[in-house]
CSV table of C-alpha atoms in Angstrom, one decimal:
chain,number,residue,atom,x,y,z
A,1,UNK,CA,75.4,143.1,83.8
A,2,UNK,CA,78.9,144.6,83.4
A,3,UNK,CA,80.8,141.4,84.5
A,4,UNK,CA,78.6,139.0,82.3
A,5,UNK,CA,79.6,141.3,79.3
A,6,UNK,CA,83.0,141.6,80.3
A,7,UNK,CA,82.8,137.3,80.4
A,8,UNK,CA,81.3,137.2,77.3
A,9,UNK,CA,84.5,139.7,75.9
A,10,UNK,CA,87.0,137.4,77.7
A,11,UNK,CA,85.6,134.4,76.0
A,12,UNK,CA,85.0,135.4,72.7
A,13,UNK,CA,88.8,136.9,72.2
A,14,UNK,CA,90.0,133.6,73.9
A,15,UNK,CA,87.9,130.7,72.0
A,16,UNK,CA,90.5,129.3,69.9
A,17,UNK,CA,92.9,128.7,73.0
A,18,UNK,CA,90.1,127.0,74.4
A,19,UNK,CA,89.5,124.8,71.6
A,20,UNK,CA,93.6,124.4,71.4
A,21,UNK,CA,93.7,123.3,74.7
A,22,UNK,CA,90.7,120.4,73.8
A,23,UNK,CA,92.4,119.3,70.9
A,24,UNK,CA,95.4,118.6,72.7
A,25,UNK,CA,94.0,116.3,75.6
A,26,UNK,CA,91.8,114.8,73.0
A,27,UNK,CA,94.9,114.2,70.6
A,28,UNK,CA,96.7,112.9,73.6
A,29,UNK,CA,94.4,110.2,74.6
A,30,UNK,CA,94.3,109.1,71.4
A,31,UNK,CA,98.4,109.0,70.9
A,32,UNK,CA,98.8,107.1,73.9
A,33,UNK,CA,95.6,104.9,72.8
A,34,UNK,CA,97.3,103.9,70.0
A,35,UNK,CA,101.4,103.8,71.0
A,36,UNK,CA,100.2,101.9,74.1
A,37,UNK,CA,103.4,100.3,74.7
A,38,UNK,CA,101.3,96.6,75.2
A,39,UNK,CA,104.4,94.2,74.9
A,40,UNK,CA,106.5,96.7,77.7
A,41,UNK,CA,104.0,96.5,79.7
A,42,UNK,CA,103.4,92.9,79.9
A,43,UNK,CA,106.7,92.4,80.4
A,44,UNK,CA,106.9,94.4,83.5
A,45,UNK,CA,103.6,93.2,85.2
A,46,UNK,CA,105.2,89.7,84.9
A,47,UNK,CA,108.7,90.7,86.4
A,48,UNK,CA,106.7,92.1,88.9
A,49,UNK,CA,104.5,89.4,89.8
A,50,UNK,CA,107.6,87.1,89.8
A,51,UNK,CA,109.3,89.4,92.1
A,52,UNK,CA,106.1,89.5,94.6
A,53,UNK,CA,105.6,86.2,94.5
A,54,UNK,CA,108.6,83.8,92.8
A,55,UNK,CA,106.4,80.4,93.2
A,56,UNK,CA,104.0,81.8,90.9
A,57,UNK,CA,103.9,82.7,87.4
A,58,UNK,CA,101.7,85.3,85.7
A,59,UNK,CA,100.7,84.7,82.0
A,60,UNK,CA,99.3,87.2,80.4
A,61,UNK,CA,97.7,86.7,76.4
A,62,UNK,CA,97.5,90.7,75.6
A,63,UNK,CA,97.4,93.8,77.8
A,64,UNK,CA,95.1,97.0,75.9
A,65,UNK,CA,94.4,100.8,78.1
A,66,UNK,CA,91.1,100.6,80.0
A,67,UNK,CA,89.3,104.6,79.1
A,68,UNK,CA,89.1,106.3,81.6
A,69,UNK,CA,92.1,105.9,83.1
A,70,UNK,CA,93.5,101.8,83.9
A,71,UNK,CA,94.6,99.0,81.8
A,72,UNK,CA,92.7,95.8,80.3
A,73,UNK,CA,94.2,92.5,80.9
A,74,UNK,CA,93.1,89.9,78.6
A,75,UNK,CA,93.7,86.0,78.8
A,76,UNK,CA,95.2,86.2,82.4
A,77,UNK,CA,96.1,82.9,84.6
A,78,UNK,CA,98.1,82.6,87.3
A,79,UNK,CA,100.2,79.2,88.0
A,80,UNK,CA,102.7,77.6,90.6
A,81,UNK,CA,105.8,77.7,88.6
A,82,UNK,CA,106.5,73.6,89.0
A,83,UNK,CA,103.3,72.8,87.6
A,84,UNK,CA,101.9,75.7,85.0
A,85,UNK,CA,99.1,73.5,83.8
A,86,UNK,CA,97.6,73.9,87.5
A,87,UNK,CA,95.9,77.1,87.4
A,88,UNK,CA,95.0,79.3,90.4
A,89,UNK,CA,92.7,80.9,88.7
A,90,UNK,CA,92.1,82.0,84.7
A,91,UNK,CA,90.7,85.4,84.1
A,92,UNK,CA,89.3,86.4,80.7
A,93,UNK,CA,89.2,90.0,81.1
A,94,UNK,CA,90.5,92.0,84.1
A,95,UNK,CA,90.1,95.8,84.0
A,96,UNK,CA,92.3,97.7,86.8
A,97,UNK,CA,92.2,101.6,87.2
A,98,UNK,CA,93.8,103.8,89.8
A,99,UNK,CA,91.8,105.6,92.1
A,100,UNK,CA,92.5,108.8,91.2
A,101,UNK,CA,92.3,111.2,94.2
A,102,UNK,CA,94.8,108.5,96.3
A,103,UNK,CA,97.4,109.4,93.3
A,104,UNK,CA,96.9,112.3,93.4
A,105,UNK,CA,97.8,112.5,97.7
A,106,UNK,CA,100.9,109.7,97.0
A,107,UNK,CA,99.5,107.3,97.5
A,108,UNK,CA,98.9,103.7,96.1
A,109,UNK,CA,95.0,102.4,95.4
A,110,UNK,CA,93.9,100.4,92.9
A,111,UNK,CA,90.2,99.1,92.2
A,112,UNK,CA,89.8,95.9,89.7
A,113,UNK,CA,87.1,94.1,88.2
A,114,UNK,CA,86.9,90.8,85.8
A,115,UNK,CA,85.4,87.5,84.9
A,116,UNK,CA,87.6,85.1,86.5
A,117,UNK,CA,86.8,81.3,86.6
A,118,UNK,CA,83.4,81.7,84.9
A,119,UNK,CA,82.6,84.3,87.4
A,120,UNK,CA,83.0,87.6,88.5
A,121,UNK,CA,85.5,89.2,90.9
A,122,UNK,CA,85.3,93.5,92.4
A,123,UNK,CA,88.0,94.9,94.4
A,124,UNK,CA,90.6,97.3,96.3
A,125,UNK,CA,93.6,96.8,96.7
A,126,UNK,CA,95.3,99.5,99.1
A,127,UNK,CA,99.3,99.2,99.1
A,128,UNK,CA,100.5,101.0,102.8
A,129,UNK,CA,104.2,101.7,101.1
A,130,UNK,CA,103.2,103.1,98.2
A,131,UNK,CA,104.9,100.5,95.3
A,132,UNK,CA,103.6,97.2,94.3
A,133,UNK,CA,103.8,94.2,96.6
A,134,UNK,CA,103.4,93.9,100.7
A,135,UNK,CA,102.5,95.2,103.0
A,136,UNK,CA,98.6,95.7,101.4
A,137,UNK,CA,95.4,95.2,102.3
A,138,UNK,CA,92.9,94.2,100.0
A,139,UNK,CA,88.9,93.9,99.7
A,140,UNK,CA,87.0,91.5,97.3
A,141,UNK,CA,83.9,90.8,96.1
A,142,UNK,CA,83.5,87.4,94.1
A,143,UNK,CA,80.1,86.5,92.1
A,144,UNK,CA,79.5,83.0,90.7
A,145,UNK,CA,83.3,82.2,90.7
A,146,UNK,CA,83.8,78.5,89.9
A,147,UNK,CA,86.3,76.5,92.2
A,148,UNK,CA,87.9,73.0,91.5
A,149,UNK,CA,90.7,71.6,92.7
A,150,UNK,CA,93.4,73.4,91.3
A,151,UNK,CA,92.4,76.9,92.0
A,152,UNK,CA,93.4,79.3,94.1
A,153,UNK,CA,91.1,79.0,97.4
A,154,UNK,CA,91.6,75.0,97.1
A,155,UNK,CA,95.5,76.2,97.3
A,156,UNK,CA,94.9,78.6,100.7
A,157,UNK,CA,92.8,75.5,102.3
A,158,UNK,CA,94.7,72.7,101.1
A,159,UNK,CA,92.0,70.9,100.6
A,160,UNK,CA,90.3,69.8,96.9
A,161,UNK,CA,87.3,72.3,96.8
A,162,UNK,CA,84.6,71.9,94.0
A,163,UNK,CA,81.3,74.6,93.5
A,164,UNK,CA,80.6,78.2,93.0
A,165,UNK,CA,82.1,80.6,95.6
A,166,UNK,CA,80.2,83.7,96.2
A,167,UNK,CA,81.4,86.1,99.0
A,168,UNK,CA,83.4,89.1,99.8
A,169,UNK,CA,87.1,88.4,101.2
A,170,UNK,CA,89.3,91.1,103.0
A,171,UNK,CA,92.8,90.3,103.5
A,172,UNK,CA,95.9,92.4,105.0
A,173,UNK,CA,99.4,91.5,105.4
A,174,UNK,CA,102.6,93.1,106.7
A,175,UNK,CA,104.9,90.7,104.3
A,176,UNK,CA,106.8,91.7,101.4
A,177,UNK,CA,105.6,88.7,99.1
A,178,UNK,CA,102.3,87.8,99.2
Protein backbone atom coordinates (compact mmCIF):
# COMPACT_ATOMS: atom_id res chain seq x y z
CA UNK A 1 0.00 0.00 0.00
CA UNK A 2 2.83 2.35 0.87
CA UNK A 3 4.47 2.40 -2.63
CA UNK A 4 1.01 2.81 -4.54
CA UNK A 5 0.50 5.94 -2.29
CA UNK A 6 3.78 7.09 -2.64
CA UNK A 7 2.95 6.69 -6.81
CA UNK A 8 -0.04 8.34 -6.51
CA UNK A 9 2.17 11.46 -4.53
CA UNK A 10 4.77 11.32 -7.28
CA UNK A 11 2.22 11.66 -9.90
CA UNK A 12 -0.02 14.05 -8.65
CA UNK A 13 3.00 16.82 -7.85
CA UNK A 14 4.34 15.85 -11.41
CA UNK A 15 1.05 16.08 -13.80
CA UNK A 16 1.78 19.19 -15.47
CA UNK A 17 5.36 17.99 -16.65
CA UNK A 18 3.60 15.19 -17.90
CA UNK A 19 1.16 17.00 -19.86
CA UNK A 20 4.21 19.48 -20.89
CA UNK A 21 6.05 16.74 -22.22
CA UNK A 22 2.64 15.55 -24.44
CA UNK A 23 2.13 18.86 -25.65
CA UNK A 24 5.50 19.07 -26.97
CA UNK A 25 5.71 15.78 -29.16
CA UNK A 26 2.17 16.50 -30.16
CA UNK A 27 3.12 20.29 -31.13
CA UNK A 28 6.06 18.77 -32.86
CA UNK A 29 4.40 16.50 -35.19
CA UNK A 30 2.28 18.99 -36.05
CA UNK A 31 5.20 21.73 -36.89
CA UNK A 32 6.91 19.40 -38.99
CA UNK A 33 3.43 18.26 -40.49
CA UNK A 34 2.98 21.48 -41.61
CA UNK A 35 6.84 23.10 -42.47
CA UNK A 36 7.36 19.74 -44.33
CA UNK A 37 10.00 20.95 -46.45
CA UNK A 38 7.95 19.16 -49.76
CA UNK A 39 9.91 21.01 -52.69
CA UNK A 40 13.59 20.11 -50.70
CA UNK A 41 12.70 17.02 -50.49
CA UNK A 42 11.72 16.26 -54.01
CA UNK A 43 14.65 17.77 -55.06
CA UNK A 44 16.84 15.52 -53.28
CA UNK A 45 14.98 12.12 -53.97
CA UNK A 46 15.52 13.06 -57.64
CA UNK A 47 19.41 13.95 -57.35
CA UNK A 48 19.50 10.81 -55.75
CA UNK A 49 17.78 8.72 -58.13
CA UNK A 50 19.83 10.36 -60.93
CA UNK A 51 22.99 9.55 -59.06
CA UNK A 52 21.85 5.70 -58.47
CA UNK A 53 20.85 5.30 -61.71
CA UNK A 54 21.90 8.25 -64.51
CA UNK A 55 19.80 6.47 -67.48
CA UNK A 56 16.76 7.04 -65.60
CA UNK A 57 14.80 9.90 -64.52
CA UNK A 58 12.46 10.14 -61.50
CA UNK A 59 9.47 12.56 -61.73
CA UNK A 60 7.78 13.19 -58.92
CA UNK A 61 4.20 15.49 -58.96
CA UNK A 62 4.18 16.28 -54.94
CA UNK A 63 5.93 14.59 -51.99
CA UNK A 64 3.46 15.00 -48.31
CA UNK A 65 4.83 13.05 -44.64
CA UNK A 66 3.26 9.63 -44.33
CA UNK A 67 1.93 9.52 -40.03
CA UNK A 68 3.55 7.41 -38.50
CA UNK A 69 6.70 7.98 -39.45
CA UNK A 70 7.66 7.84 -43.70
CA UNK A 71 6.88 10.06 -46.59
CA UNK A 72 3.97 9.96 -49.33
CA UNK A 73 4.90 10.14 -52.86
CA UNK A 74 2.23 11.23 -55.16
CA UNK A 75 2.20 11.22 -59.09
CA UNK A 76 5.48 9.15 -59.33
CA UNK A 77 7.01 7.67 -62.83
CA UNK A 78 10.04 6.61 -63.55
CA UNK A 79 11.64 7.05 -67.34
CA UNK A 80 14.82 6.31 -69.40
CA UNK A 81 16.14 9.71 -69.81
CA UNK A 82 16.30 9.54 -73.97
CA UNK A 83 12.80 8.77 -74.12
CA UNK A 84 10.59 10.28 -70.92
CA UNK A 85 7.32 9.53 -72.58
CA UNK A 86 8.37 5.59 -72.09
CA UNK A 87 7.42 4.93 -68.63
CA UNK A 88 8.82 2.05 -66.47
CA UNK A 89 6.27 2.27 -64.43
CA UNK A 90 3.69 5.16 -62.98
CA UNK A 91 2.79 5.06 -59.45
CA UNK A 92 -0.17 7.15 -58.04
CA UNK A 93 0.62 6.93 -54.51
CA UNK A 94 3.76 5.36 -52.90
CA UNK A 95 3.99 5.53 -49.09
CA UNK A 96 7.70 4.54 -47.72
CA UNK A 97 8.47 4.44 -43.83
CA UNK A 98 11.62 3.36 -42.14
CA UNK A 99 11.64 0.39 -40.10
CA UNK A 100 12.22 1.81 -37.05
CA UNK A 101 14.26 -0.65 -34.75
CA UNK A 102 16.97 -1.05 -37.99
CA UNK A 103 17.46 2.94 -37.37
CA UNK A 104 17.63 2.78 -34.45
CA UNK A 105 20.87 -0.20 -34.64
CA UNK A 106 22.44 1.93 -37.91
CA UNK A 107 21.28 0.58 -39.97
CA UNK A 108 19.31 1.14 -43.39
CA UNK A 109 15.62 -0.62 -44.02
CA UNK A 110 12.93 0.73 -45.60
CA UNK A 111 9.38 -0.93 -46.22
CA UNK A 112 7.07 0.63 -49.20
CA UNK A 113 3.70 0.23 -50.43
CA UNK A 114 1.65 1.83 -53.50
CA UNK A 115 -0.63 1.54 -56.46
CA UNK A 116 1.62 1.32 -59.26
CA UNK A 117 0.46 0.53 -62.88
CA UNK A 118 -3.17 -0.01 -61.84
CA UNK A 119 -1.98 -2.37 -59.31
CA UNK A 120 -0.44 -2.78 -56.17
CA UNK A 121 3.20 -3.22 -55.09
CA UNK A 122 4.60 -4.28 -50.96
CA UNK A 123 8.21 -4.31 -50.06
CA UNK A 124 11.77 -4.10 -48.27
CA UNK A 125 14.36 -2.81 -49.32
CA UNK A 126 17.55 -3.62 -47.10
CA UNK A 127 20.64 -1.26 -48.01
CA UNK A 128 24.01 -3.56 -46.64
CA UNK A 129 26.11 0.06 -46.46
CA UNK A 130 23.92 1.94 -44.78
CA UNK A 131 23.11 5.13 -47.50
CA UNK A 132 20.91 4.98 -50.45
CA UNK A 133 21.91 3.04 -53.57
CA UNK A 134 23.93 -0.56 -53.98
CA UNK A 135 24.76 -2.87 -52.66
CA UNK A 136 20.87 -3.81 -51.43
CA UNK A 137 18.77 -6.43 -51.45
CA UNK A 138 15.17 -6.06 -51.89
CA UNK A 139 11.78 -8.12 -51.49
CA UNK A 140 8.50 -7.44 -53.47
CA UNK A 141 5.17 -8.30 -53.50
CA UNK A 142 3.20 -7.08 -56.71
CA UNK A 143 -0.82 -7.48 -56.91
CA UNK A 144 -2.75 -6.94 -60.22
CA UNK A 145 0.16 -4.76 -61.61
CA UNK A 146 -0.55 -4.02 -65.27
CA UNK A 147 2.47 -4.62 -67.79
CA UNK A 148 2.81 -3.27 -71.49
CA UNK A 149 5.44 -2.78 -73.44
CA UNK A 150 7.11 0.02 -72.02
CA UNK A 151 7.35 -0.85 -68.44
CA UNK A 152 9.71 -1.83 -66.37
CA UNK A 153 9.70 -5.88 -66.38
CA UNK A 154 9.30 -5.53 -70.43
CA UNK A 155 12.73 -3.43 -69.94
CA UNK A 156 14.59 -6.44 -67.58
CA UNK A 157 13.31 -9.08 -70.38
CA UNK A 158 13.72 -7.19 -73.44
CA UNK A 159 10.93 -8.47 -74.65
CA UNK A 160 7.29 -6.49 -75.34
CA UNK A 161 5.27 -7.98 -72.34
CA UNK A 162 1.44 -7.30 -72.15
CA UNK A 163 -1.08 -8.66 -68.92
CA UNK A 164 -1.32 -8.40 -65.23
CA UNK A 165 1.79 -9.53 -63.19
CA UNK A 166 1.16 -10.94 -59.86
CA UNK A 167 4.05 -12.35 -57.80
CA UNK A 168 6.65 -11.73 -55.33
CA UNK A 169 10.36 -10.74 -56.69
CA UNK A 170 13.56 -10.80 -54.50
CA UNK A 171 16.52 -9.15 -55.94
CA UNK A 172 20.18 -8.47 -54.42
CA UNK A 173 23.09 -6.79 -55.90
CA UNK A 174 26.61 -5.93 -55.00
CA UNK A 175 26.74 -2.85 -57.61
CA UNK A 176 26.76 0.69 -56.83
CA UNK A 177 23.91 1.65 -59.40
CA UNK A 178 21.20 -0.36 -59.74
Amino acid sequence: MQKDEQMKIFISRNKRYFFYGIYSVILLIALLYIRFPSDAFKEYLQETSSRVSPENVLILREVKPAFPAGIKLLGTVLSPKENIDKKYFSASRIIIRPQIWACLTGGLDLNFLGDVNEGFLKGSVNFRENRIGGPFETSIEIKGMHVDGASLPSSFTGFDLNGILSGVLSFQTQNEQI
